[in-house]
Amino acid sequence: MDFDAHTLRVLEYEKITAMLAERAACSLGVDRAKELQPTPLVAFVRERQQETSEARRMVDEHGPFPLGGIHDVRPLLVRAEVGQALTPYEFHDLTSTLQGAGKVKGYLLRHAEKCPLLADRAKGIEEFPQLLGEIGMVIGRGGEVMDSASPQLASLRSRLKVLSNRINERLNQFLSSATIRPMLMDAVIVQRDDRRCLAVRAEWKGKIPGIVHDQSASGATVFIEPMAVVEINNEIRETELQERREIERILTKLTASVARLGSRIHSSVEIVAGMDLASAKAKLAEDMNAVSPVFNTKGIVKLRDARHPLIDPNIVVPISLSFGDPYKILLLTGPNTGGKTVSLKTVGLLTLMAQAGMHIPAGDGAELAHFDQIFADIGDEQSIAQSLSTFSGHVTNIVSILKRVGMRALVLMDELGSGTDPGEGAALAKAVLSYLLSHNARVIATTHYGELKEYAYMRDGIENASVEFDPETLRPTYRVLQGVPGSSNAFHIARRLGMPNPVLDEAERFLDRADVETGEVMQRLEKAKRVADEERRKAERYSRELAEMKTRYEARLRDLETLRREAKERASEEAKVLIRRNTEKMENIIGELRRIGKEGRKTQSARKKMKDTADELIGGIGYERDPLPIDESEAPSVLKKGEKVRVLSLGGMVGDVLGNSDGDSALVQVGAMRVTVPLSQLRRDKSVATPAPVLQPAKANGNGGIAALALAKAQDISPEITLIGLRVDAALPRLDKYLDDAMTAGLDGVRIIHGKGSGQLRQAIWQYLKDDSRVASLRMADPEDGGAGATLLRIRD
């Protein structure tokens, strides 16, 4: 790939990889990030983009990758292969890394459907349970070799404890001796040369037989190993040497186990390094609010709201541009400090990032071409050491580009042809552009030469573009305008920077009239382009708003259809409940007939009950309303008492508003029902008279029959029933049917008028309703409502 060091340097690609490395979880990912280079291979680019997208999806939905505790253990594996024993702490790091790798594998495999590429790679991570078991038997959590590493080690350490206790006992006898204690500087046991000693005052050193191992800097204290403990100290030293040799033997054996698995461990660690890099790319993309670009092989670049990733997000001005077909070269003109070079670098750097597998900071729908080569000639290339002027430095770079350019190259050139005589520089620039055009290269070049602007109009494949300049504020806007060249606005900028007006006036007189006219034309074109772009942006905004309105309207239609479907389903369920209830009642009636066994008054009553039940069942599921059309009229914001309204949630039934609306709802009388209805479910009734809803035969499945029955009964049913003068066997079936109708109509409570008389009918009614599941409570009516001649019944919800 022809992304040489010069191109990467001038586009500041290494700063992007540094940002990527900062987001890696361990040194494995840091190294991968710093080494990451763009690739021209289409398959590799797509794979790298996919891993970034999958990692970003995983981080968004399931949190960060579990990369904690992972270390770069590859140097340890190299040492193990050459037979150099690893330290306990190195084994601890190896254990932590292998366990962490297993967590990463499990994390990805659990969500393989969301990250198929990463999950497939994770299958290559081995978990080495046997090796981890061996290390766990030897190395403790703190990185120490445990007693359980071998029986010999356990025995040696036990011996050391016994010897240590014995020598401490002997030395404590010295410390507690009334004779010896005054001779000591401090009544403590001290270590010198790994030997346990006493701190003796210098003037008493001859009084305690032993070996002098050290003395204090002042000479006032000498550290003596009493002869009584020399043999024990010697035995401790010998035992400690045996312990070290045993530990070395254990670690050497364990290192050999690691060496046997070294290549497999190395492969797993490399896979984990790739996962860390993918995680870092996901974090960088999220921080930049980046998108995954669409790639093509036709050399087309389309960027909208692209942002240079190294400029502060709070001040960067997004750019939008496109080129590649039919225009292969974009000639960018305009004033200095207007953003031409930044636009150049933005396209180049985003292309490098994308072909390295990173998402790019741009708007949705960003499209980039696969390039085999990227060349950049940007900045002041003069070199004192090589005696090169600015012009010579640019020419040297351009010569190198022209020699190496292929058929799929992106070339970025800043201030093309500058640094020499304007006429010669413009002619040379035309020739360079023509050469690159003939090689099918995609080019963005900046210039101030008017001749090149004219050349772009005359030559197919080249398009003029400019960075916008606001003549009112005398400041650049940093937006790119395509299709129109820009003027340098040198006089405007000079005036803004404080150039005296007399100087500017004289400069304008020196300017050739043709140049003045050309500049005025350029300014008019730029203004027209600015106006056209503003109108285009407005049109796009209106189009988006229209699309959003359409989406909301379609969503509303879907919601209405959903409500309608749910209402039918509820009606179906209600029908099933009604059928089951009445079926049970009919079975009870049939059983009663069988028990009676003969025709009589009770038989006739039972048959009447059966007929009434059958009629109710047929009426309950046999009819449904015509489907109501969607009501497009607006819901009222306020309603007054006495207004007539249609209740949408009750199939469009008409009711009277009982009081001024309260907030978002109103109290409405619909037949015998008083209901509080949201204003959104009400419409003002504009008809002179509202006919009763037309009932039609139900469809085969009977859905909606119960809803129709409820609406019909709600209009007709009275909140009270009169049973005065009826016998008990006639009154109870009538009461039973009335309660069913009251429940269907949604009444909360009813009044049963049975009269006072002997009280037999009232007692029979109370006894009949005592265990009825439909009844919430019974009580005698208040004196003003009938007293003992009436019963108030509250229906259970």
Short mmCIF file of N, CA, C and O in Angstrom, two decimals, residues 3 29-30 33 83 113 140 327 388 523 539 602 630 705 727 743 794:
data_model
loop_
_atom_site.label_atom_id
_atom_site.label_comp_id
_atom_site.label_asym_id
_atom_site.label_seq_id
_atom_site.Cartn_x
_atom_site.Cartn_y
_atom_site.Cartn_z
N PHE A 3 0.71 4.27 1.26
CA PHE A 3 0.47 5.32 2.25
C PHE A 3 1.81 5.56 2.94
O PHE A 3 2.11 4.98 3.98
N GLY A 29 -3.75 -4.17 23.61
CA GLY A 29 -4.52 -3.29 22.73
C GLY A 29 -3.76 -2.03 22.39
O GLY A 29 -3.87 -1.50 21.28
N VAL A 30 -2.96 -1.52 23.34
CA VAL A 30 -2.16 -0.31 23.08
C VAL A 30 -1.21 -0.55 21.92
O VAL A 30 -1.10 0.26 20.99
N ALA A 33 -3.10 -0.80 18.64
CA ALA A 33 -3.60 0.50 18.19
C ALA A 33 -2.48 1.30 17.54
O ALA A 33 -2.67 1.93 16.49
N GLY A 83 13.66 -22.24 28.60
CA GLY A 83 13.94 -22.94 29.85
C GLY A 83 14.22 -22.05 31.03
O GLY A 83 14.68 -22.55 32.08
N GLU A 113 -25.21 -14.00 18.18
CA GLU A 113 -26.10 -13.54 17.11
C GLU A 113 -25.92 -12.05 16.83
O GLU A 113 -26.22 -11.57 15.73
N GLY A 140 -0.30 -18.90 45.05
CA GLY A 140 -1.44 -18.35 45.76
C GLY A 140 -1.93 -17.07 45.12
O GLY A 140 -1.33 -16.55 44.17
N TYR A 327 -17.39 14.31 -11.66
CA TYR A 327 -16.20 15.13 -11.46
C TYR A 327 -15.18 14.36 -10.65
O TYR A 327 -15.44 13.97 -9.51
N LEU A 388 16.19 23.75 -0.28
CA LEU A 388 14.95 23.72 -1.06
C LEU A 388 14.07 24.88 -0.65
O LEU A 388 13.82 25.11 0.53
N GLN A 523 -18.13 36.96 -7.03
CA GLN A 523 -18.89 37.27 -5.83
C GLN A 523 -20.38 37.09 -6.04
O GLN A 523 -21.09 36.57 -5.17
N ALA A 539 -35.70 23.42 1.77
CA ALA A 539 -36.50 22.38 1.13
C ALA A 539 -36.25 21.03 1.80
O ALA A 539 -37.19 20.25 2.03
N LYS A 602 -93.54 -25.67 38.47
CA LYS A 602 -92.08 -25.48 38.52
C LYS A 602 -91.43 -25.81 37.18
O LYS A 602 -90.46 -25.18 36.77
N ILE A 630 -62.91 6.01 10.88
CA ILE A 630 -62.01 6.80 11.72
C ILE A 630 -62.49 8.23 11.76
O ILE A 630 -62.74 8.84 10.72
N GLY A 705 -70.12 -9.04 19.43
CA GLY A 705 -71.51 -9.15 19.84
C GLY A 705 -71.75 -8.66 21.24
O GLY A 705 -72.74 -7.98 21.52
N ARG A 727 -95.10 -13.32 42.56
CA ARG A 727 -94.77 -14.44 43.42
C ARG A 727 -93.26 -14.64 43.40
O ARG A 727 -92.55 -14.21 42.49
N MET A 743 -75.17 -5.81 34.80
CA MET A 743 -73.72 -6.02 34.72
C MET A 743 -73.22 -5.74 33.31
O MET A 743 -72.19 -5.10 33.11
N ARG A 794 -75.26 -3.21 45.43
CA ARG A 794 -74.06 -2.74 44.70
C ARG A 794 -73.46 -3.91 43.96
O ARG A 794 -73.23 -4.98 44.53
#
